[in-house]
JSON list of C-alpha atoms in Angstrom, two decimals:
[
{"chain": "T", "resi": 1, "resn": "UNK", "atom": "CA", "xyz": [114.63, 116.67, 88.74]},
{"chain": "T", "resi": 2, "resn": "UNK", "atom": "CA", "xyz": [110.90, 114.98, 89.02]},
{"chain": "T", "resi": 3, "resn": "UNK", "atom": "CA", "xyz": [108.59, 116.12, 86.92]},
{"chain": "T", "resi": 4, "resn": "UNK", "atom": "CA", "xyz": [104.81, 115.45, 85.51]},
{"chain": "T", "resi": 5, "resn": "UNK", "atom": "CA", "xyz": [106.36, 113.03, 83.41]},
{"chain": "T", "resi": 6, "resn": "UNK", "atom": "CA", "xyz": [107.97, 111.18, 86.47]},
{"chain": "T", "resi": 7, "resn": "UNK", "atom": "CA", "xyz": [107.21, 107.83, 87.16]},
{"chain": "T", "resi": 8, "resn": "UNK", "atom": "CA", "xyz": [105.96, 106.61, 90.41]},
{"chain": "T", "resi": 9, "resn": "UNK", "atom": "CA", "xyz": [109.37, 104.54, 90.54]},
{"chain": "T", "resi": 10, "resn": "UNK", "atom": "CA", "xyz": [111.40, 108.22, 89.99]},
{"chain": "T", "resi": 11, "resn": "UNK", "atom": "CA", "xyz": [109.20, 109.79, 92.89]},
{"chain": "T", "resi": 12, "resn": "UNK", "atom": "CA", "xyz": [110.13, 107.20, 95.31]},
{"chain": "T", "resi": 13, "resn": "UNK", "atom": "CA", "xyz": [113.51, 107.17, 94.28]},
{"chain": "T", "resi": 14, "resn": "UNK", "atom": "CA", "xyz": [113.60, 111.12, 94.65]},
{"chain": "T", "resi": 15, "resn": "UNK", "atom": "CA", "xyz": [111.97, 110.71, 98.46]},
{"chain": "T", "resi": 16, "resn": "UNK", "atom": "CA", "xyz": [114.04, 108.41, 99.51]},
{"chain": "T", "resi": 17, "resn": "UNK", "atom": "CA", "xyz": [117.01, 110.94, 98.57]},
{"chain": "T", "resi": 18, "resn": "UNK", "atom": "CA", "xyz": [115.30, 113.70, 101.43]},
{"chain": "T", "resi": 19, "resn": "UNK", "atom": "CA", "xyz": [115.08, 111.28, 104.46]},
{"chain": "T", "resi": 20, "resn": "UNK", "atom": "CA", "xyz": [115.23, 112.50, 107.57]},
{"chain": "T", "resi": 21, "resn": "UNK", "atom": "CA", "xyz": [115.23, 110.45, 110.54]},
{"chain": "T", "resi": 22, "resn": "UNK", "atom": "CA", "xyz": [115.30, 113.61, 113.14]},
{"chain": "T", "resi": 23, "resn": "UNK", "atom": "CA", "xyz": [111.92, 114.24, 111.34]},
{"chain": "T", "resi": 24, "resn": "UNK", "atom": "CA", "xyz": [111.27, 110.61, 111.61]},
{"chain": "T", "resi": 25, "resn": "UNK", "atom": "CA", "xyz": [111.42, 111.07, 116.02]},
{"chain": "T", "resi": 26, "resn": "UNK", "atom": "CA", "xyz": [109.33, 114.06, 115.83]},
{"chain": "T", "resi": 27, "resn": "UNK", "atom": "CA", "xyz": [106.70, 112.86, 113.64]},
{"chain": "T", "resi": 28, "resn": "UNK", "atom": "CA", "xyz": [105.60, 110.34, 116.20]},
{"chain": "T", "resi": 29, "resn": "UNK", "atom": "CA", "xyz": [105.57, 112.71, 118.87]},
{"chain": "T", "resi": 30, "resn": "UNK", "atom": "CA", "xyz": [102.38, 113.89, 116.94]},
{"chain": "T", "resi": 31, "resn": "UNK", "atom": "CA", "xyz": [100.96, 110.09, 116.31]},
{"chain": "T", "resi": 32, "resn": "UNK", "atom": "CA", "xyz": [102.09, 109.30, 112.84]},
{"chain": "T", "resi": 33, "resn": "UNK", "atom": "CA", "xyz": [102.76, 106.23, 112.25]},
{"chain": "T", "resi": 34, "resn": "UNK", "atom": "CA", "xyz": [106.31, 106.20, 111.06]},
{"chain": "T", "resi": 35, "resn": "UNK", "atom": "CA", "xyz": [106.62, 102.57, 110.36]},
{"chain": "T", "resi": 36, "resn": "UNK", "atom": "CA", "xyz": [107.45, 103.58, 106.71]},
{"chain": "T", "resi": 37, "resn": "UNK", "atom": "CA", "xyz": [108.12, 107.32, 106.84]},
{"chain": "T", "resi": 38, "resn": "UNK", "atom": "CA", "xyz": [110.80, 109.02, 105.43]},
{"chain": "T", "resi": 39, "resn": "UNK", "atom": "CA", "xyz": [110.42, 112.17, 107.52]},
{"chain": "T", "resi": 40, "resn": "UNK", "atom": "CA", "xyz": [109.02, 114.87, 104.79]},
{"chain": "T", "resi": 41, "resn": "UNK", "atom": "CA", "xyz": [107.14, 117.45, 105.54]},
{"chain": "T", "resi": 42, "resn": "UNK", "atom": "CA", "xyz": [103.75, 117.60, 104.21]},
{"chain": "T", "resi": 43, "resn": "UNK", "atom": "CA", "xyz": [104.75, 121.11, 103.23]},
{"chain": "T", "resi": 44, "resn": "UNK", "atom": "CA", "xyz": [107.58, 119.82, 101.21]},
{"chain": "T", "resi": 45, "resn": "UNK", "atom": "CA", "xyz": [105.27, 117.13, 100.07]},
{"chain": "T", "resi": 46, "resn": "UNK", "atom": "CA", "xyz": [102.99, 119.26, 98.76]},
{"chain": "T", "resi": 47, "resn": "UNK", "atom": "CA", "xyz": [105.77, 121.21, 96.94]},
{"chain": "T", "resi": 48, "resn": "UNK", "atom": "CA", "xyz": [106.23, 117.48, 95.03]},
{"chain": "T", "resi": 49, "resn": "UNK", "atom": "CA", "xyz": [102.62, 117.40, 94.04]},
{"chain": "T", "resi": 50, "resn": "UNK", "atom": "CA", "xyz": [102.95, 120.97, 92.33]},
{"chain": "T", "resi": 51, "resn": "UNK", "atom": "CA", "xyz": [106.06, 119.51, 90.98]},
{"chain": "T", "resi": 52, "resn": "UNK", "atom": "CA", "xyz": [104.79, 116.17, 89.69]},
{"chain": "T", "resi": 53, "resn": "UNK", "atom": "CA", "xyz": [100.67, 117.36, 88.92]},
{"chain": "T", "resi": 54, "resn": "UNK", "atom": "CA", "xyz": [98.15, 114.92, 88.96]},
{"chain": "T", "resi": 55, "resn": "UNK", "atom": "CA", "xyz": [98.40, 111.81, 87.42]},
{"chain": "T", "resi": 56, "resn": "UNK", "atom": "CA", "xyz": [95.66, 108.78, 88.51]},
{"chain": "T", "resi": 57, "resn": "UNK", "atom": "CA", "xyz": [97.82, 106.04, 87.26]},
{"chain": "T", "resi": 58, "resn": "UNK", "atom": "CA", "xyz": [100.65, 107.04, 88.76]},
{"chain": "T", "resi": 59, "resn": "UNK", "atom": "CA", "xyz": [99.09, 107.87, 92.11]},
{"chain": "T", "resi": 60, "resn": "UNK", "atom": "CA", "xyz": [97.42, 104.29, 92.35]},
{"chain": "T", "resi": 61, "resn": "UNK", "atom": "CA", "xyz": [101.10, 103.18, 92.10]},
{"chain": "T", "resi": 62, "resn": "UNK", "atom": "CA", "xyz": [102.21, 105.16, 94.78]},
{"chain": "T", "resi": 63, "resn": "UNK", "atom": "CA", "xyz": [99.65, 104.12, 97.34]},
{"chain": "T", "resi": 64, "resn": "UNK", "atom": "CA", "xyz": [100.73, 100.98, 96.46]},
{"chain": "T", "resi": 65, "resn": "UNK", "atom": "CA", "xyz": [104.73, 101.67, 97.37]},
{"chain": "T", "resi": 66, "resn": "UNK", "atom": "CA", "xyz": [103.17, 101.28, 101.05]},
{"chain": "T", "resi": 67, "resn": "UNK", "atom": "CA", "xyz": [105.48, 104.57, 101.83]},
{"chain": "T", "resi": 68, "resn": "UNK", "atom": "CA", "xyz": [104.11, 107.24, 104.55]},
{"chain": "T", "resi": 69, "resn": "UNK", "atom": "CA", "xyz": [105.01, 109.83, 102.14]},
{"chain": "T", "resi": 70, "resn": "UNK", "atom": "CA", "xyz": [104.17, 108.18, 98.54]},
{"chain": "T", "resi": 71, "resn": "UNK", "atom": "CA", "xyz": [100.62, 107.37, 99.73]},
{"chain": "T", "resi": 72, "resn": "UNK", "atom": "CA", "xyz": [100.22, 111.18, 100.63]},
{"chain": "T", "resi": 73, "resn": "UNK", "atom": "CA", "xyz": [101.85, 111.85, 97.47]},
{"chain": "T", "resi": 74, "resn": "UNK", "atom": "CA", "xyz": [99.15, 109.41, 95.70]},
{"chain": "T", "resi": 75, "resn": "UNK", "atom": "CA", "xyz": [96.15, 110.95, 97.29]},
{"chain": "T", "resi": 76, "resn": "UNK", "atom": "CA", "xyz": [97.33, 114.54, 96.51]},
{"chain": "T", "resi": 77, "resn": "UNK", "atom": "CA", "xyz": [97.97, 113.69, 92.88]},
{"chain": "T", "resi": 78, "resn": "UNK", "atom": "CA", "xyz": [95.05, 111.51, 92.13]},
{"chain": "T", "resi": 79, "resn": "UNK", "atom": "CA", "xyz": [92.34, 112.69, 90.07]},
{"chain": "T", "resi": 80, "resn": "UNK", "atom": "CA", "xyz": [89.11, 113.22, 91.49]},
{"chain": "T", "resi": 81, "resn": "UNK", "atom": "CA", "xyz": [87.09, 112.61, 88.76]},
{"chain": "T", "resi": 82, "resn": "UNK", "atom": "CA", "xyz": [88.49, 108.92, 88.79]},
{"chain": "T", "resi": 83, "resn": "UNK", "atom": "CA", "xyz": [88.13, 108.12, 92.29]},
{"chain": "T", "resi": 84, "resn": "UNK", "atom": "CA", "xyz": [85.28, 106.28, 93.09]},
{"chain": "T", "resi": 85, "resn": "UNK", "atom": "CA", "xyz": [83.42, 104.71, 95.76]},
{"chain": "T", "resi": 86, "resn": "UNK", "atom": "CA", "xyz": [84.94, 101.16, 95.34]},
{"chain": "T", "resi": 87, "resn": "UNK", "atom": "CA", "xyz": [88.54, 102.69, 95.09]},
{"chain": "T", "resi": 88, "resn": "UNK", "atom": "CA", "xyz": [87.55, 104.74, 98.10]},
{"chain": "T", "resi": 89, "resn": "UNK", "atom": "CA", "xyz": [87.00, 101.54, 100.15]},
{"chain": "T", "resi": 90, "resn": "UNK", "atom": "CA", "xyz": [89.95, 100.00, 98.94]},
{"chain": "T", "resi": 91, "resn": "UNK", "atom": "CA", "xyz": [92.17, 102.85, 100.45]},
{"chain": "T", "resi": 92, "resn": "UNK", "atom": "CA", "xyz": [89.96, 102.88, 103.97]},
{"chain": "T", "resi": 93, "resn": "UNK", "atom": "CA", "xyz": [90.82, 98.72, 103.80]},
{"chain": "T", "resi": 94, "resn": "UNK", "atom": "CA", "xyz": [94.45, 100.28, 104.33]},
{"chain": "T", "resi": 95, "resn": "UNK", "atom": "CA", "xyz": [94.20, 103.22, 106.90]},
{"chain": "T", "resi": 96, "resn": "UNK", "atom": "CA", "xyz": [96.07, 103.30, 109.60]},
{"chain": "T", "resi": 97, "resn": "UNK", "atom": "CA", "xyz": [96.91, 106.62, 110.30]},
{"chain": "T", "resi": 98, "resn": "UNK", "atom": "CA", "xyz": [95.15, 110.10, 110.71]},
{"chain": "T", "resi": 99, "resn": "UNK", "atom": "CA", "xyz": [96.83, 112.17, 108.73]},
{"chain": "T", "resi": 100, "resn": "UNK", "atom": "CA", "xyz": [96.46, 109.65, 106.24]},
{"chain": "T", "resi": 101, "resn": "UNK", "atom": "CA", "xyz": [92.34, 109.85, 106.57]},
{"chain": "T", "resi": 102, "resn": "UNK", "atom": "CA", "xyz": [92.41, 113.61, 106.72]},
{"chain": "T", "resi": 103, "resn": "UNK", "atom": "CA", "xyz": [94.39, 113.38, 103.61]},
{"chain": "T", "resi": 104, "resn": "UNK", "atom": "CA", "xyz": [91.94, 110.93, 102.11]},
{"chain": "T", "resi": 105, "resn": "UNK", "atom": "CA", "xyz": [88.51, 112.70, 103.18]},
{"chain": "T", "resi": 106, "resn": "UNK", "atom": "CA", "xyz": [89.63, 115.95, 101.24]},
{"chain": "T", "resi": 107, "resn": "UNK", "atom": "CA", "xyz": [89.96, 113.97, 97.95]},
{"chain": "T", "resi": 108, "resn": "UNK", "atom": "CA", "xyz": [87.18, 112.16, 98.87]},
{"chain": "T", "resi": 109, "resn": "UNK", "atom": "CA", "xyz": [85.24, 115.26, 98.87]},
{"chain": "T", "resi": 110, "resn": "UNK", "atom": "CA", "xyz": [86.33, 116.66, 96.30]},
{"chain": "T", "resi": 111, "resn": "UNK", "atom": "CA", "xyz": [85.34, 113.39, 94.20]},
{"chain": "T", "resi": 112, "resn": "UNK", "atom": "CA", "xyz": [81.75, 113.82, 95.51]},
{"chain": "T", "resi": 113, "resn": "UNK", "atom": "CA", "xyz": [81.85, 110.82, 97.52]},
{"chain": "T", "resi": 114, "resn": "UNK", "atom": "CA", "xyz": [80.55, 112.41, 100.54]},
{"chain": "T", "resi": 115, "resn": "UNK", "atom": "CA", "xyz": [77.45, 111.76, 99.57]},
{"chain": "T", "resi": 116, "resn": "UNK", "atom": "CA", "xyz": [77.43, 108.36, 99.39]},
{"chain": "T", "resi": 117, "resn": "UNK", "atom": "CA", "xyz": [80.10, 107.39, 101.88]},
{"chain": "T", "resi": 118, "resn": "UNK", "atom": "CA", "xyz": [79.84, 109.08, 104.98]},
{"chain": "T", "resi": 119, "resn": "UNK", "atom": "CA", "xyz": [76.65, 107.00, 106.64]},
{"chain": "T", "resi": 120, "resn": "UNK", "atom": "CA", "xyz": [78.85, 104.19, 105.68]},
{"chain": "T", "resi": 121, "resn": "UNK", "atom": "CA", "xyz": [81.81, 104.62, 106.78]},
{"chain": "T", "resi": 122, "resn": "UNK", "atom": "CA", "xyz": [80.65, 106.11, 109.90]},
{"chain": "T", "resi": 123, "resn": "UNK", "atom": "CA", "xyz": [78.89, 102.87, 110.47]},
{"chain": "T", "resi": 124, "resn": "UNK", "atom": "CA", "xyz": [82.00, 100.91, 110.10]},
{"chain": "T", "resi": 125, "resn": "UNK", "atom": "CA", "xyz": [83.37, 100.18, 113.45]},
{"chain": "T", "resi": 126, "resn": "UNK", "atom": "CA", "xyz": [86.95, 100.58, 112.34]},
{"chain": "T", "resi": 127, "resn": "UNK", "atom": "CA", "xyz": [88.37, 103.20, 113.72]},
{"chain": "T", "resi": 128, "resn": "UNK", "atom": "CA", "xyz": [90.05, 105.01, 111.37]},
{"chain": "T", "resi": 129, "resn": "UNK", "atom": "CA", "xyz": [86.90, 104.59, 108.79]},
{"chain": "T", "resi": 130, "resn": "UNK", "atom": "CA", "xyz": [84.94, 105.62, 111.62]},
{"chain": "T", "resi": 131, "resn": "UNK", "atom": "CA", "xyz": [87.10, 108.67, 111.50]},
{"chain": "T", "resi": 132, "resn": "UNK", "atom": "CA", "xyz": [86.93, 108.92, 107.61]},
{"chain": "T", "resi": 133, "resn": "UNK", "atom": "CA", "xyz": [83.36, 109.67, 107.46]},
{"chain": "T", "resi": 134, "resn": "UNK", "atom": "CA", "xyz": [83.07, 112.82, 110.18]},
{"chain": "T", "resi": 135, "resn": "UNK", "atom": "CA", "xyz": [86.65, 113.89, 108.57]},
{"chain": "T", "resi": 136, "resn": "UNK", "atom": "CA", "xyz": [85.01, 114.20, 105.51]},
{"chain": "T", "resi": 137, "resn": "UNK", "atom": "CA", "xyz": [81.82, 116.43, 107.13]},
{"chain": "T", "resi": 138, "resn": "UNK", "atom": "CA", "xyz": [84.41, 118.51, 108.65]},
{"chain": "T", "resi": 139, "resn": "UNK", "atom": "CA", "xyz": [86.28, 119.17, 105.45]},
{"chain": "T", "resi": 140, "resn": "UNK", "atom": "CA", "xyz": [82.88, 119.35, 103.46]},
{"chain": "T", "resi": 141, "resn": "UNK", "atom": "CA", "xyz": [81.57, 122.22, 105.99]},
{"chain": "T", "resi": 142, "resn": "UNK", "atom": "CA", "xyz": [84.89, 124.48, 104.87]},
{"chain": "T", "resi": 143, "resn": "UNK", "atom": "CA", "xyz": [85.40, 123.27, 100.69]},
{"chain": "T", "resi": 144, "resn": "UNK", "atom": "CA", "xyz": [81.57, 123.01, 99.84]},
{"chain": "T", "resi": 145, "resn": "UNK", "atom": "CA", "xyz": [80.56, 126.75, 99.87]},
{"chain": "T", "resi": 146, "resn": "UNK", "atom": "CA", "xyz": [77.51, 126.21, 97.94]},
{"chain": "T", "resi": 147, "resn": "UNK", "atom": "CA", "xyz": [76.05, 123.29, 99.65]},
{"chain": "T", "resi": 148, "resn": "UNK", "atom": "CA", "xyz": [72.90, 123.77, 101.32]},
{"chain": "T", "resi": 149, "resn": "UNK", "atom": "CA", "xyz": [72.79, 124.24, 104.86]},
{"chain": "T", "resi": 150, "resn": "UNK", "atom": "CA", "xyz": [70.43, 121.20, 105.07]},
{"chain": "T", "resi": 151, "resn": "UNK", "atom": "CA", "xyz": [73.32, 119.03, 104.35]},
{"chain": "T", "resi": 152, "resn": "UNK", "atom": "CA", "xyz": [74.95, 119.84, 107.15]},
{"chain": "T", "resi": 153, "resn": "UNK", "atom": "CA", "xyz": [72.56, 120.03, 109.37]},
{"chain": "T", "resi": 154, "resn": "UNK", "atom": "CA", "xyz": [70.96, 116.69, 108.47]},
{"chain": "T", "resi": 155, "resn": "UNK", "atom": "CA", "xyz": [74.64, 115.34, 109.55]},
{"chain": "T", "resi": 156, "resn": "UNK", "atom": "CA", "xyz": [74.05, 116.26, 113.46]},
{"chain": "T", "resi": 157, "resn": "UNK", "atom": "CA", "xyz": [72.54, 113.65, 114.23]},
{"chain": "T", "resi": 158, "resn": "UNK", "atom": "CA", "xyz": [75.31, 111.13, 112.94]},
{"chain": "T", "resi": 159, "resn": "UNK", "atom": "CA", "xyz": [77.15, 113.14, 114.68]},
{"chain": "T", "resi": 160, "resn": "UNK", "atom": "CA", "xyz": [75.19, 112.78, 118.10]},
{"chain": "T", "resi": 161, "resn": "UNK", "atom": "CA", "xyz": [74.88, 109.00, 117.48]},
{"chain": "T", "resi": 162, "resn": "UNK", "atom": "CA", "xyz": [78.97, 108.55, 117.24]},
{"chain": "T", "resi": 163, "resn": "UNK", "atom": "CA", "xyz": [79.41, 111.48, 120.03]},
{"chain": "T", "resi": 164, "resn": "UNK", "atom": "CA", "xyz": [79.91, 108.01, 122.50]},
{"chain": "T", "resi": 165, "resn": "UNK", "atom": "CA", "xyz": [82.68, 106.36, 120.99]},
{"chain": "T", "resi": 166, "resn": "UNK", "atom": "CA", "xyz": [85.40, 107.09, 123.25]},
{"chain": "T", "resi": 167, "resn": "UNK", "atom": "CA", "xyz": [88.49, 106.25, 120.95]},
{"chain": "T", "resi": 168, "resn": "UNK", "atom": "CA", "xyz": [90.93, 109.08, 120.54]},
{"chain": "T", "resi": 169, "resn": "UNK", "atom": "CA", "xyz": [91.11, 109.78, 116.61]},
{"chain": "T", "resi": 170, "resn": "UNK", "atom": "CA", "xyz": [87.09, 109.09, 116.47]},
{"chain": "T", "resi": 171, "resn": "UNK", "atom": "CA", "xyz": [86.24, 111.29, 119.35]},
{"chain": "T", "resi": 172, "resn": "UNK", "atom": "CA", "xyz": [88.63, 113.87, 118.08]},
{"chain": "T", "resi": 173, "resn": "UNK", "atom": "CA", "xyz": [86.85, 114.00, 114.39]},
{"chain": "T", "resi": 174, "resn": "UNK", "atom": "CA", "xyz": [83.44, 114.12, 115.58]},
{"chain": "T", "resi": 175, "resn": "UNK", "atom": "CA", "xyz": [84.36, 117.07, 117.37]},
{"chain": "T", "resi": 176, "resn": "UNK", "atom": "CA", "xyz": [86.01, 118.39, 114.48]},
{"chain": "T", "resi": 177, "resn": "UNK", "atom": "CA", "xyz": [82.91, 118.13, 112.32]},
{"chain": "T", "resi": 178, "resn": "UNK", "atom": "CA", "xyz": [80.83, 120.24, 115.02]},
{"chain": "T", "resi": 179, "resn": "UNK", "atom": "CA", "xyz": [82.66, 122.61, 115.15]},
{"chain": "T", "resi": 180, "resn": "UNK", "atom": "CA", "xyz": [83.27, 123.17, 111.36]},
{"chain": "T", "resi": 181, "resn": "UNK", "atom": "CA", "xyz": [79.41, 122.81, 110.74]},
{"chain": "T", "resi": 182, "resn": "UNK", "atom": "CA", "xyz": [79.11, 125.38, 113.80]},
{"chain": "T", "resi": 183, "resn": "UNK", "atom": "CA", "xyz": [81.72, 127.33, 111.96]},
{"chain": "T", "resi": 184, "resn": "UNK", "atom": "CA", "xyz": [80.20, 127.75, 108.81]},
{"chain": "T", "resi": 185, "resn": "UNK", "atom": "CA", "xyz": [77.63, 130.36, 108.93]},
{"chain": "T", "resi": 186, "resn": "UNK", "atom": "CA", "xyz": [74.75, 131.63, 111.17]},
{"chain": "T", "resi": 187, "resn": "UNK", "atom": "CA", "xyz": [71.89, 129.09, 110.82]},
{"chain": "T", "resi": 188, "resn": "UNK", "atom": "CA", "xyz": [74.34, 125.97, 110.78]},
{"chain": "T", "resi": 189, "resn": "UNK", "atom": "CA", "xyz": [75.84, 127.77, 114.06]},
{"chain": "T", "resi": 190, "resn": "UNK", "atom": "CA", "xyz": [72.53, 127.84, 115.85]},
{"chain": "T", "resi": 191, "resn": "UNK", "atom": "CA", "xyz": [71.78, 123.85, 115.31]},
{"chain": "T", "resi": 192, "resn": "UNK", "atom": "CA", "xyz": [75.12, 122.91, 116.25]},
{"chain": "T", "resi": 193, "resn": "UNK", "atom": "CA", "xyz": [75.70, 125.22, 119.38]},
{"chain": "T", "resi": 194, "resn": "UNK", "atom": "CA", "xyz": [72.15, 123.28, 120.59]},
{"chain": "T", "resi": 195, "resn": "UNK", "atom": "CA", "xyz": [73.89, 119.63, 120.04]},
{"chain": "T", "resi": 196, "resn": "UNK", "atom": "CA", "xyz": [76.81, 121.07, 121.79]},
{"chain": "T", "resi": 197, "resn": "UNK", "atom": "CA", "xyz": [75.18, 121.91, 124.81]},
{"chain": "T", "resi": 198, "resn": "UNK", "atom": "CA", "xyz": [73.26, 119.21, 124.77]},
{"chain": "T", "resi": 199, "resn": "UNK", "atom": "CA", "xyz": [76.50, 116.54, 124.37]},
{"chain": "T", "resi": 200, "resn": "UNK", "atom": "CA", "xyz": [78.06, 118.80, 127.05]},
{"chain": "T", "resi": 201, "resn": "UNK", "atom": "CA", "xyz": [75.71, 118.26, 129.23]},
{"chain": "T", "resi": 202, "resn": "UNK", "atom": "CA", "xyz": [75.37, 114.55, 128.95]},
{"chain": "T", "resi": 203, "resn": "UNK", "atom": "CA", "xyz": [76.69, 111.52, 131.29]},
{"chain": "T", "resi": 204, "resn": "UNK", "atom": "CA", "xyz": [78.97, 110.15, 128.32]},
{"chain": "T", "resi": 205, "resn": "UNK", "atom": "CA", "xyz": [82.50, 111.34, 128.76]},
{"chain": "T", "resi": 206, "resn": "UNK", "atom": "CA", "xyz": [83.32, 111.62, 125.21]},
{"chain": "T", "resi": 207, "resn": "UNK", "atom": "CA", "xyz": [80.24, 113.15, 124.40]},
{"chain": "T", "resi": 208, "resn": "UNK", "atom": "CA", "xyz": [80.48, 115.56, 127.25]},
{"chain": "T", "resi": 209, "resn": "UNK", "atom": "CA", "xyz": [84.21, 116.10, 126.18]},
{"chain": "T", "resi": 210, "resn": "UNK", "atom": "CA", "xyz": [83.21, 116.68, 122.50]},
{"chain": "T", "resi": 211, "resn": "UNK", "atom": "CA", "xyz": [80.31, 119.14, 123.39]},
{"chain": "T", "resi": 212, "resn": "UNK", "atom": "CA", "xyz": [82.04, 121.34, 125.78]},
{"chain": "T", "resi": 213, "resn": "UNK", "atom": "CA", "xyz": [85.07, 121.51, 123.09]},
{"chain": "T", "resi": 214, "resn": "UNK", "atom": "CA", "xyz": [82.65, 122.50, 120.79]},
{"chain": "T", "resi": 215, "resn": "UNK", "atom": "CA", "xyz": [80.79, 125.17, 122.85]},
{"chain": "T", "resi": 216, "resn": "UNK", "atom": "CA", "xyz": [83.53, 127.29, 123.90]},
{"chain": "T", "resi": 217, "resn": "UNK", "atom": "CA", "xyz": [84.84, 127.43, 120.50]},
{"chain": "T", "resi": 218, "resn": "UNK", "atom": "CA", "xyz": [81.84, 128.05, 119.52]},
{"chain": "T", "resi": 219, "resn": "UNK", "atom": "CA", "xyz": [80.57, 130.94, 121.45]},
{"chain": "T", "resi": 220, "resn": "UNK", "atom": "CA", "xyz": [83.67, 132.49, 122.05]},
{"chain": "T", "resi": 221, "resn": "UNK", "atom": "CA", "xyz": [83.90, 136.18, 121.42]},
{"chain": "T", "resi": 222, "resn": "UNK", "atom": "CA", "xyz": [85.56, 136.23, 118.26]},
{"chain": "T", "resi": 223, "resn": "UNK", "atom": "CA", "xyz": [83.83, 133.24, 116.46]},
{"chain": "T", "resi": 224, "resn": "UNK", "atom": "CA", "xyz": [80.59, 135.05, 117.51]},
{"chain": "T", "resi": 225, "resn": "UNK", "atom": "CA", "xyz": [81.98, 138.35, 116.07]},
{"chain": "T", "resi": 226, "resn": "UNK", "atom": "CA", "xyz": [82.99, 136.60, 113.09]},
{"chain": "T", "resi": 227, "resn": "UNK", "atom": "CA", "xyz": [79.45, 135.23, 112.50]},
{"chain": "T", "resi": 228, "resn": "UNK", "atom": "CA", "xyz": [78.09, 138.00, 112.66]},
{"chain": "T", "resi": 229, "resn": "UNK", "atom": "CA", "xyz": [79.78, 139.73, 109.44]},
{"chain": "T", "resi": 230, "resn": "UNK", "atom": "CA", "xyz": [78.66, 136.76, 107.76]},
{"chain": "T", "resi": 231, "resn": "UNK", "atom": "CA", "xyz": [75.09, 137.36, 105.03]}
]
């Protein structure tokens, strides 16, 4: 049995025992990359972290096992206290994958980095860094409950200025971030319904794509119903 004393060596040794390559097909039906996946569920996965608790050592030595499910492993585990802004950009150095990112931009928020990172990495003209930073807004708009609107709202323009770049797993996350910053209470709702409108009414086609997304999500009948229970 793995436990929090594991080491990173017994974790791998433990995944390797639950490979599935059925799993393996159907995980690249959804775009993982599954170059060096085992086939675990990020369920089960998570189920491991419980298991194993956090432990920053042994999660930098997971990432480093260059194994689908041993990096997850590594960012669930790591501590958040410990992960910094040049560790941060060492991972992004290495992403390849969006689950991956979306992995990485919850500990990343939860390490405060958002701050700091997200102009930057939204500036980066890597794709999947690209991705990073408006992953990161869109998980920041759900975790951070007491973060002033402001915050948010000072991130639609990033988000307007990125609305044009047409590659799928950029495109996708900048939508994502509307919509959560939409999502997240009355007055963020108003500011981003008006950039939806307005990227849904543009020539672009990814901005027009991400803005109409983002509108009829947005003032659908039950999100407006749900805002409107909301203080």
């Amino acid at each position: 049995m793995i436990g929090p004393s594991s080491t990173a060596a017994d974790i791998v040794a433990h995944l390797q025992t639950l490979r599935s390559e059925e799993n393996i097909v159907g995980m690249a039906r959804f775009g993982i990359r599954t170059e060096t996946a085992l086939g675990i569920s990020n369920p089960d996965l998570r189920g491991i972290a419980r298991a194993v608790k956090r432990n920053h050592a042994r999660a930098l030595h997971l990432w480093d096992s260059d194994i689908r499910e041993a990096r997850l492993l590594g960012l669930y585990t790591a501590d958040p206290a410990q992960t910094n802004e040049a560790l941060a950009r060492q991972w992004a150095d290495a992403f390849n994958s969006w689950e991956i990112v979306d992995t990485a931009a919850d500990l990343f928020v939860e390490a405060e980095l958002h701050r700091s990172l997200i102009e930057e990495f939204a500036a980066d003209e890597r794709e999947f860094v690209r991705r990073t930073a408006f992953a990161m807004i869109a998980g920041a708009a759900v975790h951070l409950k007491r973060e002033p609107d402001a915050t948010f709202i000072g991130w639609l323009p990033l988000i307007e200025r990125h609305s044009s770049d047409e590659r799928n797993f950029v495109r996708k996350a900048v939508n994502w971030a509307l919509r959560n910053i939409g999502k997240r209470n009355r007055a963020c709702h108003a500011e981003a319904v008006t950039l939806a409108r307005r990227l849904a009414a543009s020539s672009g086609k990814a901005a027009r794509w991400i803005g109409s997304d983002a509108v009829r999500e947005l003032t659908s009948a039950k999100m407006l119903e749900r805002l409107s229970k909301k203080a």
